[in-house]
Amino acid sequence: MASDDVAQLAESLAKTCVDDGELSYKGQGLKLDTAESAEKLAREMEEFLDLQALRLEGNTIGVEAARVIAKALESRSQLQRCYWSDMFTGRLRSEIPPALSSLGSALMAAGACLTELDLSDNAFGPDGVKAIEPLLKSATCHTLRELRLNNCGMGIGGGKILAAALTECHKQSCAVGAPLRLKVFIAGRNRLENEGATALAKAFTLMGSLEEIHMPQNGINHPGVTALATAMQQNPHLRVINLNDNTFTEKGAIAMAKALKHLRSIQVLNFGDCLVRSEGAVAIAESLREGLPILKELNLSFGEVAEEAALAVARAVQDKPHLEKLDLNGNCLGEEGCETLRDTMDGMNMGDLLGSLSEDEGEPEDDDEGSESEAEEEDEDEEAEEEAEQASEGDVSSEEPQSRVSISASPPLSLDVSSFLSTPSPDGLLRLGPKRALLIEQQVDVTDAGQTAEAFLKISSVYREDPEIKKAVLDSVDALLKKAFSSASFQTYDFISTLLMMLGLLKSEERVKTVAIVPGHMVALEHAVQQDYFPQDHIAALDDFVSRSNKALDSCASPRSELKSTVERRISPEC
């Protein structure tokens, strides 16, 4: 090991935090690739008395280093809390499952009894869930109280594997007289969709112990929401439900409202950006009047709720003495409706509890034809979902292929996005409307570098010099890449390499579907590298490949030249 590496590691370890049985390497940026690089950390773990919590967040751990750390864990039976989010930054997805498997096996060998496990922001996909499946089924997790798997790219397959593992854990723990009593479940931004959510709902029903459920941004629509609502009725101690940015529609919202009538401990409801619509909001208002006595926060923002329904919600919170915030922003009240809502809240001496209404969408337009079309779309969507559920009935095994994690359409709001990504065209992009950038950002799993690269190429392929199309393409590219590069778990080098392989500019050992290079690809790249979100250290790689002689680039001579000039300026700004 180089002396500089040793010095850097020693300096990082010197900053290690020790507090009440907790050993923390959080945010130290350790890059542990080899067994040797992890030896000092492992020795500190072995020498630490009464190790109850281990923080490894914000570092990057390779397969060999994980084995050394795992060896040290095998003697730590007192360990209860593992805070292991964001610890594989820059790793290939294939490296993560064996590392997780080593760590999980060590916890089981130690006979540890975990109460908290946090693996959020590790883009391990379904294969990663398979790697932790034995751990989740084992006696080590019979005592688990909090499970955090936010932003892991699990997909439908991973969700099913996770549900089966939790179900088995509950079964085995009941058999020994100590049932699994999970309290906190967090799995946002995982593209679980209806099938994954439905599988997890069955596990939630069995446990009946949940106090917090956080599943935002999972592409769940009303069948999945209905399944979750049914499960929630069996968890009477629920305090927090966060399903932000899924798609309820009236059916899901009404099902959820019925469930809420059975839940007396709810303090926080986050159904923002869930398209509950007016009928759903009225149903939720009815539940508010009948129950939810200690509610503190209610978010029904961006749900296409009209004035009368919003007023019904406002009046329903009048007798909630613990209420701290009501969010109805981004709905369809209109100026007069917003004023009436404010007056209503003021009249109840609750005006300071109403959130901003600055993004109100204005009064809804009367469009019977549009409503009928929308209803037909929902019916068709429901039929397709029922067929899919029948086809996959009983399939909760760990053999779910990773290929299931793909750009797909689940929420009705994103159906047009899926159509566009399947068959990109300028007209298709424009038809997504003014919120196209947001819809694309929601539809694409940016934790997956391959999906992000594919989406980028499809969007940029429809570039034209027409001002409207040009703006639509570049705005969409900005939204997609800004979200991707800002994610702590995004594999940035994987994205660049995959992009180059798909463009045929970099050879791949794996089978990668290449695309014909068009001017839009070069123009969008040239635009992106000028933005603050684009990492400086990736620009040199682009320069190397666009500078090479390649027939694939001959058809884009002018935009290629522009890209090359821009890249060179970014690399050497003084020039």
XYZ file of C-alpha atoms in Angstrom:
575
model
C 0.000 0.000 0.000
C 1.413 3.408 -0.955
C 2.602 5.620 1.899
C 0.227 8.384 0.817
C -2.715 5.976 1.042
C -1.656 4.871 4.514
C -1.355 8.486 5.645
C -4.765 9.333 4.239
C -6.349 6.321 5.922
C -4.665 7.095 9.230
C -5.909 10.668 9.088
C -9.454 9.489 8.393
C -9.381 7.002 11.234
C -8.137 9.698 13.561
C -11.450 11.462 12.966
C -13.451 8.387 13.964
C -16.288 9.265 16.327
C -16.971 7.165 19.411
C -20.139 7.716 21.418
C -22.187 5.448 23.696
C -21.274 2.162 22.054
C -21.247 3.697 18.577
C -18.238 3.573 16.278
C -18.632 6.016 13.416
C -16.747 6.483 10.162
C -19.616 8.514 8.735
C -18.797 10.808 5.819
C -15.042 10.272 5.919
C -14.817 9.398 2.233
C -12.723 6.294 2.881
C -11.976 4.334 -0.291
C -11.455 0.775 0.878
C -10.662 -1.402 -2.128
C -8.281 -4.088 -0.900
C -8.107 -6.265 2.181
C -5.058 -4.310 3.335
C -6.860 -0.968 3.110
C -9.531 -2.200 5.558
C -7.223 -3.778 8.146
C -6.934 -0.751 10.446
C -10.661 -0.168 10.420
C -11.286 -3.845 11.176
C -8.744 -3.765 14.025
C -10.475 -0.756 15.573
C -13.784 -2.619 15.390
C -12.279 -5.655 17.110
C -10.740 -3.563 19.878
C -13.845 -1.448 20.483
C -15.564 -2.473 23.709
C -19.309 -3.082 23.656
C -19.813 -2.214 19.974
C -23.553 -1.589 19.603
C -23.710 0.646 16.528
C -21.499 0.891 13.441
C -21.693 3.805 10.994
C -20.132 3.316 7.575
C -22.148 5.915 5.615
C -20.408 8.055 3.049
C -17.492 5.734 2.340
C -16.919 3.236 -0.462
C -16.191 -0.407 0.307
C -15.026 -3.013 -2.186
C -15.507 -6.781 -2.092
C -12.142 -7.629 -0.509
C -12.397 -4.854 2.060
C -15.921 -5.997 2.966
C -14.592 -9.488 3.721
C -12.053 -8.089 6.151
C -14.682 -5.946 7.871
C -17.011 -8.951 7.966
C -14.336 -11.024 9.702
C -14.127 -8.391 12.417
C -17.902 -8.397 12.804
C -18.080 -12.130 13.459
C -17.164 -11.610 17.108
C -19.449 -8.626 17.741
C -22.598 -10.196 19.126
C -23.576 -6.944 20.874
C -24.065 -5.079 17.579
C -27.627 -3.797 17.243
C -27.583 -0.889 14.797
C -25.994 -0.860 11.331
C -26.009 2.490 9.550
C -24.661 1.432 6.174
C -26.230 3.823 3.678
C -24.252 5.221 0.735
C -21.240 2.965 1.219
C -20.701 1.754 -2.336
C -20.206 5.029 -4.222
C -18.400 4.461 -7.518
C -18.672 0.663 -7.273
C -19.909 -1.530 -10.091
C -23.303 -2.996 -9.340
C -21.749 -6.472 -9.549
C -19.467 -5.641 -6.613
C -22.245 -4.763 -4.197
C -24.078 -8.118 -3.705
C -20.961 -10.102 -2.659
C -19.960 -7.316 -0.277
C -23.420 -7.278 1.287
C -23.449 -11.062 1.469
C -20.163 -11.095 3.409
C -21.391 -8.500 5.890
C -24.747 -10.219 6.356
C -23.156 -13.624 6.912
C -20.873 -12.113 9.549
C -23.806 -10.629 11.471
C -25.511 -14.010 11.483
C -22.323 -15.803 12.559
C -21.904 -13.345 15.429
C -25.406 -14.043 16.674
C -26.153 -10.322 16.635
C -29.690 -9.119 17.296
C -30.293 -6.112 15.054
C -32.774 -3.382 15.884
C -31.885 -0.973 13.034
C -30.606 -1.646 9.527
C -30.069 1.206 7.065
C -28.885 0.361 3.543
C -30.366 3.404 1.805
C -28.735 5.088 -1.203
C -26.953 1.931 -2.298
C -27.982 1.210 -5.894
C -27.891 -2.569 -5.572
C -31.107 -3.486 -7.401
C -32.849 -6.866 -7.062
C -29.508 -8.699 -6.816
C -28.648 -6.674 -3.732
C -31.938 -7.661 -2.116
C -31.090 -11.307 -2.864
C -27.752 -10.772 -1.111
C -29.393 -9.579 2.116
C -32.284 -12.055 1.880
C -30.613 -14.680 4.154
C -29.903 -11.989 6.752
C -33.477 -10.680 6.699
C -34.850 -14.206 7.150
C -32.471 -15.067 9.986
C -32.789 -14.839 13.774
C -30.486 -11.802 13.603
C -33.457 -9.810 12.274
C -36.157 -11.221 14.568
C -35.552 -8.154 16.741
C -35.507 -5.642 13.862
C -37.456 -2.457 14.582
C -36.345 -0.111 11.771
C -35.548 -1.068 8.171
C -34.402 1.652 5.767
C -33.950 0.794 2.095
C -34.537 4.171 0.467
C -33.325 4.725 -3.099
C -31.875 1.267 -3.724
C -33.326 0.549 -7.172
C -35.076 -2.614 -5.966
C -37.769 -2.634 -8.631
C -40.704 -5.032 -8.652
C -38.463 -8.087 -8.337
C -36.559 -6.725 -5.369
C -39.813 -5.703 -3.694
C -41.151 -9.236 -3.988
C -37.948 -10.751 -2.621
C -38.010 -8.308 0.296
C -41.664 -9.082 1.048
C -40.999 -12.834 1.028
C -37.992 -12.397 3.339
C -39.959 -10.316 5.851
C -42.805 -12.832 5.733
C -40.399 -15.699 6.447
C -38.726 -13.728 9.230
C -42.110 -13.143 10.849
C -43.028 -16.811 10.506
C -39.770 -18.042 12.044
C -39.830 -15.474 14.843
C -43.405 -16.433 15.742
C -42.342 -20.055 15.895
C -39.884 -19.260 18.686
C -42.348 -17.061 20.558
C -40.848 -13.656 19.718
C -42.691 -12.250 16.667
C -40.977 -9.718 14.420
C -42.298 -6.298 15.415
C -40.982 -3.946 12.754
C -41.936 -0.343 13.529
C -40.348 1.758 10.780
C -40.258 0.786 7.097
C -38.653 3.135 4.564
C -38.366 2.253 0.890
C -38.860 5.378 -1.219
C -37.645 5.776 -4.816
C -37.448 2.067 -5.612
C -39.901 1.639 -8.539
C -41.806 -1.000 -6.566
C -44.924 -0.345 -8.637
C -48.184 -2.183 -7.944
C -46.787 -5.704 -7.770
C -43.999 -4.823 -5.367
C -46.315 -2.726 -3.190
C -48.951 -5.465 -3.104
C -46.403 -8.073 -2.061
C -45.138 -5.834 0.739
C -48.698 -5.075 1.823
C -49.190 -8.776 2.582
C -46.082 -8.743 4.787
C -47.298 -5.586 6.554
C -50.629 -7.275 7.274
C -48.886 -10.194 8.951
C -46.662 -8.013 11.140
C -49.306 -5.557 12.313
C -46.677 -3.591 14.255
C -45.744 -0.738 11.918
C -45.677 2.833 13.194
C -44.151 4.527 10.137
C -44.421 3.655 6.438
C -42.449 5.725 3.926
C -42.839 4.651 0.287
C -42.718 7.832 -1.839
C -41.905 7.861 -5.566
C -42.522 4.201 -6.304
C -44.802 4.292 -9.353
C -47.702 2.864 -7.343
C -51.239 3.534 -8.594
C -54.650 2.631 -7.239
C -54.415 -1.208 -7.099
C -51.178 -0.969 -5.114
C -52.493 1.893 -2.972
C -55.643 -0.116 -2.204
C -53.552 -3.112 -1.135
C -51.458 -0.900 1.137
C -54.584 0.720 2.587
C -55.980 -2.693 3.489
C -52.689 -3.608 5.173
C -52.593 -0.347 7.103
C -55.880 -1.199 8.811
C -54.043 -4.109 10.424
C -51.371 -1.797 11.830
C -53.300 0.226 14.429
C -50.248 1.984 15.843
C -49.365 3.776 12.590
C -48.235 7.355 13.220
C -46.698 8.356 9.850
C -47.750 7.449 6.302
C -45.716 8.937 3.462
C -46.810 7.903 -0.032
C -45.821 11.155 -1.737
C -45.572 11.158 -5.529
C -47.482 7.971 -6.256
C -50.787 8.001 -8.153
C -53.910 7.354 -6.060
C -56.668 8.727 -8.326
C -60.140 8.671 -6.776
C -60.164 4.888 -6.333
C -56.950 4.763 -4.343
C -57.813 7.860 -2.318
C -61.226 6.487 -1.333
C -59.678 3.163 -0.305
C -57.093 5.008 1.766
C -59.775 7.202 3.356
C -61.657 4.090 4.497
C -58.490 2.735 6.086
C -57.824 6.004 7.915
C -61.079 5.646 9.813
C -59.511 2.706 11.657
C -56.261 4.495 12.571
C -56.392 6.617 15.715
C -52.655 7.242 16.159
C -51.906 8.971 12.840
C -49.879 12.163 13.212
C -48.479 12.726 9.695
C -50.134 12.019 6.334
C -48.165 12.867 3.206
C -50.264 12.281 0.102
C -48.743 15.183 -1.831
C -48.446 14.856 -5.613
C -50.658 11.755 -5.462
C -53.510 12.909 -7.723
C -56.167 12.278 -5.055
C -58.530 14.591 -7.000
C -61.607 16.234 -5.528
C -63.606 13.078 -4.874
C -60.661 11.519 -3.047
C -60.060 14.693 -1.030
C -63.725 14.744 0.068
C -63.449 11.124 1.198
C -60.320 11.951 3.189
C -62.126 14.956 4.711
C -64.871 12.611 5.902
C -62.254 10.422 7.597
C -60.818 13.523 9.241
C -64.189 14.409 10.719
C -64.705 10.889 12.046
C -61.216 10.228 13.414
C -57.482 11.035 13.327
C -57.703 12.915 16.660
C -53.979 13.670 17.027
C -53.166 14.596 13.418
C -50.270 17.069 13.119
C -49.572 17.328 9.381
C -51.670 16.736 6.270
C -50.268 17.115 2.755
C -52.715 16.947 -0.151
C -50.730 19.221 -2.454
C -50.640 18.884 -6.251
C -53.617 16.542 -6.343
C -56.012 18.257 -8.793
C -58.293 19.182 -5.889
C -60.902 21.846 -6.669
C -62.155 24.620 -4.375
C -65.142 22.906 -2.728
C -63.156 19.773 -1.934
C -60.295 21.837 -0.496
C -62.766 23.732 1.703
C -64.201 20.412 2.893
C -60.721 19.354 3.972
C -60.126 22.696 5.711
C -63.375 22.480 7.671
C -62.607 18.895 8.630
C -59.398 19.878 10.444
C -61.174 22.435 12.638
C -61.274 20.098 15.632
C -57.649 18.921 15.329
C -55.933 20.640 18.284
C -52.541 19.146 17.442
C -52.515 20.260 13.790
C -49.314 22.051 12.778
C -49.569 22.200 8.977
C -52.112 21.789 6.181
C -50.619 21.760 2.661
C -53.051 22.283 -0.236
C -50.620 24.011 -2.595
C -50.568 23.241 -6.322
C -54.237 22.309 -6.599
C -57.016 23.822 -8.737
C -58.593 26.514 -6.561
C -58.180 29.663 -8.645
C -57.527 33.090 -7.135
C -60.935 33.401 -5.514
C -60.757 29.842 -4.230
C -57.367 30.478 -2.631
C -58.739 33.593 -0.943
C -61.807 31.732 0.291
C -59.628 28.955 1.682
C -57.436 31.464 3.518
C -60.502 33.205 4.930
C -61.945 29.883 6.063
C -58.743 28.930 7.886
C -58.470 32.414 9.402
C -62.067 32.167 10.572
C -61.150 29.027 12.512
C -58.050 30.758 13.969
C -55.900 28.348 11.972
C -54.654 30.634 9.228
C -51.021 30.265 10.270
C -51.275 26.486 9.781
C -52.136 26.738 6.084
C -49.130 26.325 3.817
C -48.335 28.471 0.792
C -50.763 28.478 -2.147
C -48.286 30.120 -4.511
C -48.268 27.256 -7.020
C -52.011 26.901 -7.391
C -52.925 25.614 -10.856
C -56.042 27.765 -11.263
C -59.659 26.725 -11.590
C -60.216 23.453 -13.494
C -61.657 23.717 -16.971
C -64.946 21.978 -17.734
C -63.971 19.210 -20.126
C -66.455 16.355 -20.176
C -64.776 14.778 -23.180
C -61.413 14.885 -21.423
C -62.915 13.305 -18.314
C -64.435 10.482 -20.337
C -61.117 9.876 -22.095
C -59.337 9.862 -18.764
C -61.815 7.347 -17.344
C -61.326 5.095 -20.367
C -57.549 5.265 -19.901
C -57.907 4.276 -16.244
C -60.182 1.335 -17.132
C -57.698 0.125 -19.743
C -54.854 0.558 -17.271
C -56.762 -1.403 -14.644
C -57.402 -4.275 -17.052
C -53.703 -4.399 -17.944
C -52.752 -4.395 -14.275
C -55.177 -7.216 -13.470
C -53.723 -9.300 -16.304
C -50.201 -8.617 -15.047
C -51.152 -9.545 -11.488
C -52.790 -12.787 -12.664
C -49.719 -13.649 -14.721
C -47.442 -13.092 -11.754
C -49.717 -14.554 -9.071
C -47.765 -16.477 -6.507
C -44.436 -15.370 -7.955
C -42.559 -13.992 -4.961
C -39.445 -16.111 -5.307
C -35.927 -14.759 -5.288
C -35.510 -15.726 -8.929
C -37.018 -12.453 -10.203
C -34.691 -11.334 -13.002
C -32.897 -8.028 -12.632
C -34.061 -7.073 -16.105
C -37.446 -6.254 -14.577
C -35.934 -2.970 -13.393
C -36.553 -0.969 -16.520
C -38.125 2.189 -17.856
C -41.782 1.300 -17.470
C -45.187 2.878 -17.123
C -47.127 2.455 -13.931
C -48.652 5.720 -12.824
C -51.299 6.991 -15.250
C -49.527 10.359 -15.254
C -46.462 8.745 -16.825
C -48.092 6.558 -19.465
C -47.304 9.093 -22.193
C -43.710 9.272 -20.962
C -43.373 5.534 -21.443
C -44.845 5.808 -24.933
C -42.426 8.583 -25.788
C -39.418 6.634 -24.489
C -40.546 3.573 -26.456
C -40.903 5.550 -29.696
C -39.208 8.951 -29.359
C -40.428 11.760 -31.592
C -40.468 15.565 -31.401
C -44.255 15.586 -31.401
C -44.363 12.958 -28.662
C -42.125 15.059 -26.439
C -44.223 18.186 -26.975
C -47.432 16.285 -26.243
C -46.168 15.556 -22.734
C -47.035 19.172 -22.004
C -45.331 21.868 -19.925
C -44.579 19.438 -17.096
C -42.679 17.065 -19.391
C -39.363 17.546 -17.581
C -40.926 16.677 -14.228
C -42.778 13.669 -15.661
C -39.608 12.292 -17.259
C -37.653 12.893 -14.053
C -40.291 10.917 -12.126
C -40.498 8.110 -14.664
C -36.802 7.278 -15.073
C -34.995 5.465 -12.263
C -31.936 7.680 -12.005
C -30.279 5.284 -9.555
C -29.707 3.077 -12.614
C -26.903 4.498 -14.782
C -27.975 2.398 -17.761
C -31.572 3.610 -17.688
C -30.431 7.193 -17.304
C -28.056 6.932 -20.272
C -30.747 5.310 -22.415
C -33.299 7.986 -21.510
C -30.773 10.764 -22.222
C -30.079 9.393 -25.702
C -33.765 8.969 -26.527
C -34.657 12.496 -25.432
C -31.715 14.103 -27.238
C -32.378 12.102 -30.421
C -35.494 14.183 -31.148
C -33.621 17.514 -30.995
C -34.493 20.022 -33.709
C -33.575 23.679 -34.209
C -37.241 24.613 -33.856
C -37.269 26.820 -30.696
C -40.106 24.934 -28.994
C -38.593 21.500 -29.587
C -35.093 22.708 -28.699
C -36.292 24.065 -25.351
C -38.301 20.922 -24.593
C -35.287 18.663 -25.242
C -32.758 20.713 -23.277
C -35.106 21.309 -20.329
C -35.824 17.581 -20.138
C -32.132 16.699 -20.345
C -31.358 19.200 -17.586
C -34.037 17.794 -15.276
C -32.914 14.197 -15.847
C -29.178 14.753 -15.404
C -29.467 17.233 -12.568
C -31.488 14.734 -10.560
C -29.113 11.891 -11.448
C -25.854 13.681 -10.664
C -27.246 15.078 -7.408
C -28.079 11.601 -6.125
C -25.478 10.329 -3.665
C -25.886 6.766 -4.963
C -25.680 7.564 -8.677
C -22.836 5.695 -10.384
C -21.445 8.600 -12.386
C -18.604 6.745 -14.068
C -20.980 3.928 -15.024
C -23.239 6.506 -16.654
C -20.454 8.017 -18.775
C -19.066 4.647 -19.806
C -22.525 3.272 -20.625
C -23.314 6.390 -22.648
C -20.122 5.997 -24.665
C -20.755 2.282 -25.201
C -24.305 2.908 -26.414
C -22.959 5.501 -28.842
C -20.458 2.935 -30.125
C -17.494 5.046 -28.993
C -16.310 2.589 -26.355
C -16.033 -1.165 -26.640
C -17.916 -3.256 -24.121
C -17.237 -6.730 -22.805
C -20.981 -7.102 -22.242
C -23.696 -6.934 -24.876
C -24.830 -3.327 -25.053
C -27.369 -2.160 -27.612
C -25.811 0.682 -29.601
C -27.686 3.523 -31.257
C -26.985 5.492 -34.395
C -25.411 8.810 -33.449
C -27.473 11.814 -34.486
C -26.689 15.535 -34.132
C -29.058 15.865 -31.179
C -26.829 13.616 -29.080
C -23.871 15.915 -29.590
C -25.920 19.083 -29.056
C -27.419 17.810 -25.805
C -24.012 16.701 -24.524
C -22.519 20.059 -25.463
C -25.315 21.755 -23.507
C -24.988 19.433 -20.502
C -21.228 19.842 -20.005
C -21.747 23.586 -19.628
C -24.109 23.148 -16.682
C -23.074 23.259 -13.039
C -24.537 19.807 -12.368
C -22.123 18.086 -14.793
C -19.060 16.752 -12.879
C -15.830 18.416 -13.983
C -13.835 15.197 -13.708
C -15.997 13.493 -16.370
C -15.400 16.083 -19.045
C -11.888 14.874 -19.865
C -13.255 11.406 -20.681
C -15.655 12.919 -23.192
C -12.847 14.931 -24.756
C -10.803 11.795 -25.298
C -13.567 9.993 -27.175
C -14.977 12.834 -29.288
C -11.439 13.705 -30.375
C -10.760 10.260 -31.789
C -11.291 9.439 -35.428
C -14.547 7.504 -35.612
C -16.805 6.953 -38.610
C -19.833 6.946 -36.330
C -19.260 10.658 -35.735
C -18.849 11.638 -39.385
C -22.540 12.442 -39.788
C -22.344 14.956 -36.931
C -19.258 16.922 -37.909
C -20.530 20.371 -36.953
C -22.129 19.559 -33.568
C -19.183 17.278 -32.790
C -16.832 20.200 -33.395
C -18.946 22.411 -31.130
C -18.900 19.768 -28.396
C -15.131 19.342 -28.713
C -14.548 23.109 -28.437
C -16.829 23.398 -25.400
C -15.178 20.431 -23.688
C -11.728 21.890 -24.266
C -12.825 25.221 -22.789
C -14.210 23.489 -19.712
C -11.019 21.503 -19.223
C -8.774 24.542 -19.689
C -10.945 27.587 -18.891
C -7.952 29.935 -19.011
C -7.659 29.166 -22.705
